[in-house]
């Protein structure tokens, strides 16, 4: 079945440093979604990418979808303590297939 | 205010008992999902339903059961057959199968 790998599992950064998490699928995706889960909270949808090579920005967050639609990345510029949490990607091959979640990357920001 | 509601927030179960976790949504979404999350772990899919009166097993369905008799409701029963039920349970819904999911606040289940 479809597998979605996400790395790294954990990332410690000093406040102000950049952060990137990577998501790789074993199959070509129709779309990829990114979610953020704050400690003690529930996942919250951030963005969905659907086009090959697509790049979208939300303030300090930059999301990319690979040309082959099998990988994606989330980059945060100049991290802040409010960025702390676990970031999940979820990829779907389309049609009636539901998204498969990666295991998430937990971001720890040290002030 | 549209959303997805899970209850209760905390639940305690004695060994050998079945318990049912509630999940209700008023977003008019067709698809609903149940996930289990253990400390420091990702989301593991228990069951999902793409339409009323239909549901499918996820990756870890053993020891769980669901029903989808109404579009708004997707209750999860944790049976006594589930050997290690202590976890954080998340319910989600989406317009259709591959669309973004909206999550409830979750239910934390503990064994007494």
PDB file of C-alpha atoms in Angstrom:
ATOM      1  CA  UNK A   1       0.000   0.000   0.000  1.00  0.00           C
ATOM      2  CA  UNK A   2       0.910   3.645  -0.161  1.00  0.00           C
ATOM      3  CA  UNK A   3       3.567   4.817   2.280  1.00  0.00           C
ATOM      4  CA  UNK A   4       4.412   8.370   3.301  1.00  0.00           C
ATOM      5  CA  UNK A   5       7.742   8.903   4.993  1.00  0.00           C
ATOM      6  CA  UNK A   6       8.494  12.088   6.876  1.00  0.00           C
ATOM      7  CA  UNK A   7      11.849  13.239   8.196  1.00  0.00           C
ATOM      8  CA  UNK A   8      13.271  14.197  10.565  1.00  0.00           C
ATOM      9  CA  UNK A   9      11.248  12.816  13.462  1.00  0.00           C
ATOM     10  CA  UNK A  10      12.464  15.582  15.801  1.00  0.00           C
ATOM     11  CA  UNK A  11      14.239  18.887  15.232  1.00  0.00           C
ATOM     12  CA  UNK A  12      15.663  21.180  17.892  1.00  0.00           C
ATOM     13  CA  UNK A  13      16.443  24.733  16.787  1.00  0.00           C
ATOM     14  CA  UNK A  14      17.403  27.983  18.420  1.00  0.00           C
ATOM     15  CA  UNK A  15      14.826  30.710  18.011  1.00  0.00           C
ATOM     16  CA  UNK A  16      15.559  32.560  14.800  1.00  0.00           C
ATOM     17  CA  UNK A  17      17.008  29.545  12.966  1.00  0.00           C
ATOM     18  CA  UNK A  18      15.291  28.022   9.960  1.00  0.00           C
ATOM     19  CA  UNK A  19      13.530  24.649   9.938  1.00  0.00           C
ATOM     20  CA  UNK A  20      12.597  22.202   7.185  1.00  0.00           C
ATOM     21  CA  UNK A  21      10.626  18.957   7.219  1.00  0.00           C
ATOM     22  CA  UNK A  22      10.472  16.603   4.246  1.00  0.00           C
ATOM     23  CA  UNK A  23       7.771  14.238   3.090  1.00  0.00           C
ATOM     24  CA  UNK A  24       8.272  11.420   0.545  1.00  0.00           C
ATOM     25  CA  UNK A  25       5.649   9.134  -0.937  1.00  0.00           C
ATOM     26  CA  UNK A  26       6.105   5.686  -2.451  1.00  0.00           C
ATOM     27  CA  UNK A  27       3.464   6.560  -5.076  1.00  0.00           C
ATOM     28  CA  UNK A  28       2.534   9.594  -7.158  1.00  0.00           C
ATOM     29  CA  UNK A  29       0.159  11.855  -5.296  1.00  0.00           C
ATOM     30  CA  UNK A  30      -2.889  13.783  -6.427  1.00  0.00           C
ATOM     31  CA  UNK A  31      -2.457  16.243  -3.604  1.00  0.00           C
ATOM     32  CA  UNK A  32      -0.574  16.736  -0.369  1.00  0.00           C
ATOM     33  CA  UNK A  33      -1.830  18.393   2.793  1.00  0.00           C
ATOM     34  CA  UNK A  34       0.081  19.844   5.732  1.00  0.00           C
ATOM     35  CA  UNK A  35      -1.161  20.031   9.302  1.00  0.00           C
ATOM     36  CA  UNK A  36       0.178  21.453  12.576  1.00  0.00           C
ATOM     37  CA  UNK A  37      -0.525  19.983  15.995  1.00  0.00           C
ATOM     38  CA  UNK A  38       0.374  22.103  19.008  1.00  0.00           C
ATOM     39  CA  UNK A  39       1.340  20.220  22.203  1.00  0.00           C
ATOM     40  CA  UNK A  40      -1.843  18.943  23.850  1.00  0.00           C
ATOM     41  CA  UNK A  41      -3.948  19.972  20.872  1.00  0.00           C
ATOM     42  CA  UNK A  42      -5.366  18.486  17.714  1.00  0.00           C
ATOM     43  CA  UNK A  43      -4.036  18.669  14.135  1.00  0.00           C
ATOM     44  CA  UNK A  44      -5.059  21.803  12.281  1.00  0.00           C
ATOM     45  CA  UNK A  45      -5.048  21.979   8.490  1.00  0.00           C
ATOM     46  CA  UNK A  46      -2.501  24.448   7.090  1.00  0.00           C
ATOM     47  CA  UNK A  47      -2.487  24.057   3.323  1.00  0.00           C
ATOM     48  CA  UNK A  48      -3.099  21.749   0.362  1.00  0.00           C
ATOM     49  CA  UNK A  49      -0.859  21.520  -2.721  1.00  0.00           C
ATOM     50  CA  UNK A  50      -2.151  19.974  -5.937  1.00  0.00           C
ATOM     51  CA  UNK A  51       0.077  21.074  -8.852  1.00  0.00           C
ATOM     52  CA  UNK A  52       3.441  19.684  -9.853  1.00  0.00           C
ATOM     53  CA  UNK A  53       6.203  22.047  -8.678  1.00  0.00           C
ATOM     54  CA  UNK A  54       3.751  24.206  -6.735  1.00  0.00           C
ATOM     55  CA  UNK A  55       5.105  26.606  -4.120  1.00  0.00           C
ATOM     56  CA  UNK A  56       2.867  28.354  -1.619  1.00  0.00           C
ATOM     57  CA  UNK A  57       3.739  30.741   1.188  1.00  0.00           C
ATOM     58  CA  UNK A  58       2.023  31.612   4.434  1.00  0.00           C
ATOM     59  CA  UNK A  59       4.006  34.358   6.148  1.00  0.00           C
ATOM     60  CA  UNK A  60       7.248  32.604   7.266  1.00  0.00           C
ATOM     61  CA  UNK A  61       6.100  29.174   6.040  1.00  0.00           C
ATOM     62  CA  UNK A  62       6.931  27.950   2.524  1.00  0.00           C
ATOM     63  CA  UNK A  63       5.382  24.774   1.153  1.00  0.00           C
ATOM     64  CA  UNK A  64       6.661  22.983  -1.948  1.00  0.00           C
ATOM     65  CA  UNK A  65       5.302  20.087  -4.001  1.00  0.00           C
ATOM     66  CA  UNK A  66       7.859  18.199  -6.071  1.00  0.00           C
ATOM     67  CA  UNK A  67       7.848  18.083  -9.849  1.00  0.00           C
ATOM     68  CA  UNK A  68       7.130  14.342  -9.807  1.00  0.00           C
ATOM     69  CA  UNK A  69       4.383  14.849  -7.175  1.00  0.00           C
ATOM     70  CA  UNK A  70       6.029  12.294  -4.889  1.00  0.00           C
ATOM     71  CA  UNK A  71       7.631  14.619  -2.356  1.00  0.00           C
ATOM     72  CA  UNK A  72       6.966  17.817  -0.494  1.00  0.00           C
ATOM     73  CA  UNK A  73       8.611  20.083   2.021  1.00  0.00           C
ATOM     74  CA  UNK A  74       7.679  22.674   4.612  1.00  0.00           C
ATOM     75  CA  UNK A  75      10.241  25.361   5.402  1.00  0.00           C
ATOM     76  CA  UNK A  76       9.925  27.827   8.267  1.00  0.00           C
ATOM     77  CA  UNK A  77      12.128  30.915   8.167  1.00  0.00           C
ATOM     78  CA  UNK A  78      13.363  32.459  11.415  1.00  0.00           C
ATOM     79  CA  UNK A  79      11.505  30.171  13.810  1.00  0.00           C
ATOM     80  CA  UNK A  80       9.614  31.572  16.781  1.00  0.00           C
ATOM     81  CA  UNK A  81       8.476  29.844  19.970  1.00  0.00           C
ATOM     82  CA  UNK A  82       4.942  29.908  18.577  1.00  0.00           C
ATOM     83  CA  UNK A  83       6.079  27.504  15.844  1.00  0.00           C
ATOM     84  CA  UNK A  84       6.522  24.708  18.390  1.00  0.00           C
ATOM     85  CA  UNK A  85       4.478  21.624  17.551  1.00  0.00           C
ATOM     86  CA  UNK A  86       4.332  18.596  15.317  1.00  0.00           C
ATOM     87  CA  UNK A  87       3.974  19.075  11.588  1.00  0.00           C
ATOM     88  CA  UNK A  88       2.299  16.319   9.589  1.00  0.00           C
ATOM     89  CA  UNK A  89       2.056  15.792   5.869  1.00  0.00           C
ATOM     90  CA  UNK A  90      -0.747  13.710   4.372  1.00  0.00           C
ATOM     91  CA  UNK A  91      -0.692  12.500   0.778  1.00  0.00           C
ATOM     92  CA  UNK A  92      -3.488  11.129  -1.343  1.00  0.00           C
ATOM     93  CA  UNK A  93      -3.210   9.320  -4.695  1.00  0.00           C
ATOM     94  CA  UNK A  94      -6.607  10.771  -5.586  1.00  0.00           C
ATOM     95  CA  UNK A  95      -9.961   9.317  -6.449  1.00  0.00           C
ATOM     96  CA  UNK A  96     -11.649   7.669  -3.511  1.00  0.00           C
ATOM     97  CA  UNK A  97      -8.359   7.042  -1.689  1.00  0.00           C
ATOM     98  CA  UNK A  98      -8.067   8.733   1.670  1.00  0.00           C
ATOM     99  CA  UNK A  99      -4.841  10.566   2.591  1.00  0.00           C
ATOM    100  CA  UNK A 100      -2.030   8.686   4.320  1.00  0.00           C
ATOM    101  CA  UNK A 101      -0.358  10.648   7.105  1.00  0.00           C
ATOM    102  CA  UNK A 102       3.369  10.798   7.659  1.00  0.00           C
ATOM    103  CA  UNK A 103       4.620  10.187  11.212  1.00  0.00           C
ATOM    104  CA  UNK A 104       5.210  13.894  11.735  1.00  0.00           C
ATOM    105  CA  UNK A 105       8.160  16.091  12.623  1.00  0.00           C
ATOM    106  CA  UNK A 106       8.215  17.569  16.106  1.00  0.00           C
ATOM    107  CA  UNK A 107       9.757  21.032  16.182  1.00  0.00           C
ATOM    108  CA  UNK A 108      11.258  22.246  19.456  1.00  0.00           C
ATOM    109  CA  UNK A 109      12.325  25.892  19.510  1.00  0.00           C
ATOM    110  CA  UNK A 110      14.751  27.007  22.220  1.00  0.00           C
ATOM    111  CA  UNK A 111      14.475  30.681  23.192  1.00  0.00           C
TER     112      UNK A 111
ATOM    113  CA  UNK B   1     -20.746  27.718  14.547  1.00  0.00           C
ATOM    114  CA  UNK B   2     -19.803  24.732  12.402  1.00  0.00           C
ATOM    115  CA  UNK B   3     -17.391  22.154  13.684  1.00  0.00           C
ATOM    116  CA  UNK B   4     -16.652  18.694  14.918  1.00  0.00           C
ATOM    117  CA  UNK B   5     -17.324  17.731  18.516  1.00  0.00           C
ATOM    118  CA  UNK B   6     -15.848  14.848  20.447  1.00  0.00           C
ATOM    119  CA  UNK B   7     -17.009  13.766  23.866  1.00  0.00           C
ATOM    120  CA  UNK B   8     -16.029  13.156  26.512  1.00  0.00           C
ATOM    121  CA  UNK B   9     -12.653  14.915  26.694  1.00  0.00           C
ATOM    122  CA  UNK B  10     -11.349  12.403  29.247  1.00  0.00           C
ATOM    123  CA  UNK B  11     -12.584   8.847  29.732  1.00  0.00           C
ATOM    124  CA  UNK B  12     -11.603   6.164  32.177  1.00  0.00           C
ATOM    125  CA  UNK B  13     -12.323   2.501  31.602  1.00  0.00           C
ATOM    126  CA  UNK B  14     -12.074  -0.535  33.759  1.00  0.00           C
ATOM    127  CA  UNK B  15     -10.478  -3.576  32.212  1.00  0.00           C
ATOM    128  CA  UNK B  16     -13.032  -5.779  30.477  1.00  0.00           C
ATOM    129  CA  UNK B  17     -15.437  -2.933  29.717  1.00  0.00           C
ATOM    130  CA  UNK B  18     -16.483  -1.590  26.353  1.00  0.00           C
ATOM    131  CA  UNK B  19     -16.608   2.183  25.983  1.00  0.00           C
ATOM    132  CA  UNK B  20     -18.026   4.380  23.235  1.00  0.00           C
ATOM    133  CA  UNK B  21     -16.468   7.649  22.113  1.00  0.00           C
ATOM    134  CA  UNK B  22     -18.764  10.166  20.505  1.00  0.00           C
ATOM    135  CA  UNK B  23     -18.015  12.191  17.365  1.00  0.00           C
ATOM    136  CA  UNK B  24     -20.518  14.620  15.841  1.00  0.00           C
ATOM    137  CA  UNK B  25     -20.033  17.077  12.960  1.00  0.00           C
ATOM    138  CA  UNK B  26     -22.320  19.771  11.547  1.00  0.00           C
ATOM    139  CA  UNK B  27     -20.128  20.547   8.537  1.00  0.00           C
ATOM    140  CA  UNK B  28     -22.225  18.378   6.205  1.00  0.00           C
ATOM    141  CA  UNK B  29     -19.097  16.349   5.439  1.00  0.00           C
ATOM    142  CA  UNK B  30     -19.431  12.960   3.769  1.00  0.00           C
ATOM    143  CA  UNK B  31     -16.216  11.414   5.102  1.00  0.00           C
ATOM    144  CA  UNK B  32     -15.332  10.765   8.733  1.00  0.00           C
ATOM    145  CA  UNK B  33     -12.300   9.175  10.355  1.00  0.00           C
ATOM    146  CA  UNK B  34     -11.002   7.835  13.656  1.00  0.00           C
ATOM    147  CA  UNK B  35      -7.314   7.991  14.560  1.00  0.00           C
ATOM    148  CA  UNK B  36      -5.326   6.808  17.523  1.00  0.00           C
ATOM    149  CA  UNK B  37      -2.313   8.771  18.734  1.00  0.00           C
ATOM    150  CA  UNK B  38       0.128   7.445  21.334  1.00  0.00           C
ATOM    151  CA  UNK B  39       2.588   9.779  23.142  1.00  0.00           C
ATOM    152  CA  UNK B  40       5.179  11.125  20.738  1.00  0.00           C
ATOM    153  CA  UNK B  41       3.679   9.151  17.875  1.00  0.00           C
ATOM    154  CA  UNK B  42       1.897   9.956  14.663  1.00  0.00           C
ATOM    155  CA  UNK B  43      -1.716   9.346  13.664  1.00  0.00           C
ATOM    156  CA  UNK B  44      -2.782   5.765  13.095  1.00  0.00           C
ATOM    157  CA  UNK B  45      -6.035   5.188  11.233  1.00  0.00           C
ATOM    158  CA  UNK B  46      -8.571   2.957  13.011  1.00  0.00           C
ATOM    159  CA  UNK B  47     -11.680   3.219  10.800  1.00  0.00           C
ATOM    160  CA  UNK B  48     -13.038   5.564   8.199  1.00  0.00           C
ATOM    161  CA  UNK B  49     -16.366   6.146   6.509  1.00  0.00           C
ATOM    162  CA  UNK B  50     -16.777   7.770   3.113  1.00  0.00           C
ATOM    163  CA  UNK B  51     -20.551   7.794   3.145  1.00  0.00           C
ATOM    164  CA  UNK B  52     -23.475   7.044   5.447  1.00  0.00           C
ATOM    165  CA  UNK B  53     -24.053   3.363   6.210  1.00  0.00           C
ATOM    166  CA  UNK B  54     -20.600   2.408   4.971  1.00  0.00           C
ATOM    167  CA  UNK B  55     -17.234   2.191   6.712  1.00  0.00           C
ATOM    168  CA  UNK B  56     -13.834   0.599   6.156  1.00  0.00           C
ATOM    169  CA  UNK B  57     -11.124  -0.761   8.427  1.00  0.00           C
ATOM    170  CA  UNK B  58      -7.961   1.256   8.757  1.00  0.00           C
ATOM    171  CA  UNK B  59      -4.511   0.071   9.777  1.00  0.00           C
ATOM    172  CA  UNK B  60      -5.332  -0.827  13.406  1.00  0.00           C
ATOM    173  CA  UNK B  61      -9.031  -1.817  13.468  1.00  0.00           C
ATOM    174  CA  UNK B  62      -8.670  -4.857  15.736  1.00  0.00           C
ATOM    175  CA  UNK B  63     -10.469  -4.336  19.058  1.00  0.00           C
ATOM    176  CA  UNK B  64     -12.542  -1.419  17.744  1.00  0.00           C
ATOM    177  CA  UNK B  65     -15.950  -1.061  16.104  1.00  0.00           C
ATOM    178  CA  UNK B  66     -17.852   1.818  14.503  1.00  0.00           C
ATOM    179  CA  UNK B  67     -21.217   2.686  13.014  1.00  0.00           C
ATOM    180  CA  UNK B  68     -22.333   5.379  10.580  1.00  0.00           C
ATOM    181  CA  UNK B  69     -26.120   5.448  10.738  1.00  0.00           C
ATOM    182  CA  UNK B  70     -26.294   9.226  10.348  1.00  0.00           C
ATOM    183  CA  UNK B  71     -24.167  11.583   8.301  1.00  0.00           C
ATOM    184  CA  UNK B  72     -23.362  13.710  11.345  1.00  0.00           C
ATOM    185  CA  UNK B  73     -22.326  10.934  13.697  1.00  0.00           C
ATOM    186  CA  UNK B  74     -19.488   8.376  13.719  1.00  0.00           C
ATOM    187  CA  UNK B  75     -19.161   6.782  17.192  1.00  0.00           C
ATOM    188  CA  UNK B  76     -16.199   4.561  18.033  1.00  0.00           C
ATOM    189  CA  UNK B  77     -16.488   1.650  20.461  1.00  0.00           C
ATOM    190  CA  UNK B  78     -13.329   0.447  22.148  1.00  0.00           C
ATOM    191  CA  UNK B  79     -14.021  -3.163  23.036  1.00  0.00           C
ATOM    192  CA  UNK B  80     -12.494  -5.307  25.752  1.00  0.00           C
ATOM    193  CA  UNK B  81     -10.599  -7.087  22.984  1.00  0.00           C
ATOM    194  CA  UNK B  82      -8.367  -4.036  22.543  1.00  0.00           C
ATOM    195  CA  UNK B  83      -5.344  -4.995  24.636  1.00  0.00           C
ATOM    196  CA  UNK B  84      -3.802  -1.563  25.079  1.00  0.00           C
ATOM    197  CA  UNK B  85      -6.543   1.050  24.712  1.00  0.00           C
ATOM    198  CA  UNK B  86      -4.862   3.892  26.640  1.00  0.00           C
ATOM    199  CA  UNK B  87      -4.316   6.594  24.017  1.00  0.00           C
ATOM    200  CA  UNK B  88      -5.505   9.894  22.569  1.00  0.00           C
ATOM    201  CA  UNK B  89      -8.359   9.342  20.091  1.00  0.00           C
ATOM    202  CA  UNK B  90      -9.007  11.860  17.346  1.00  0.00           C
ATOM    203  CA  UNK B  91     -12.044  12.073  15.106  1.00  0.00           C
ATOM    204  CA  UNK B  92     -11.934  13.990  11.827  1.00  0.00           C
ATOM    205  CA  UNK B  93     -14.205  14.781   8.904  1.00  0.00           C
ATOM    206  CA  UNK B  94     -13.769  16.019   5.344  1.00  0.00           C
ATOM    207  CA  UNK B  95     -16.019  16.994   2.444  1.00  0.00           C
ATOM    208  CA  UNK B  96     -14.871  13.963   0.511  1.00  0.00           C
ATOM    209  CA  UNK B  97     -12.177  11.307   0.809  1.00  0.00           C
ATOM    210  CA  UNK B  98      -9.086  13.223  -0.326  1.00  0.00           C
ATOM    211  CA  UNK B  99      -9.996  16.700   0.910  1.00  0.00           C
ATOM    212  CA  UNK B 100      -8.531  18.433   3.993  1.00  0.00           C
ATOM    213  CA  UNK B 101      -9.631  17.029   7.313  1.00  0.00           C
ATOM    214  CA  UNK B 102     -11.100  18.928  10.245  1.00  0.00           C
ATOM    215  CA  UNK B 103     -10.264  17.401  13.610  1.00  0.00           C
ATOM    216  CA  UNK B 104     -12.122  17.352  16.895  1.00  0.00           C
ATOM    217  CA  UNK B 105     -10.414  18.174  20.190  1.00  0.00           C
ATOM    218  CA  UNK B 106      -9.891  14.485  20.932  1.00  0.00           C
ATOM    219  CA  UNK B 107     -10.704  12.092  23.774  1.00  0.00           C
ATOM    220  CA  UNK B 108      -8.039  10.806  26.156  1.00  0.00           C
ATOM    221  CA  UNK B 109      -8.848   7.262  27.231  1.00  0.00           C
ATOM    222  CA  UNK B 110      -7.178   5.704  30.266  1.00  0.00           C
ATOM    223  CA  UNK B 111      -7.457   2.274  31.875  1.00  0.00           C
ATOM    224  CA  UNK B 112      -8.149   2.151  35.613  1.00  0.00           C
TER     225      UNK B 112
END
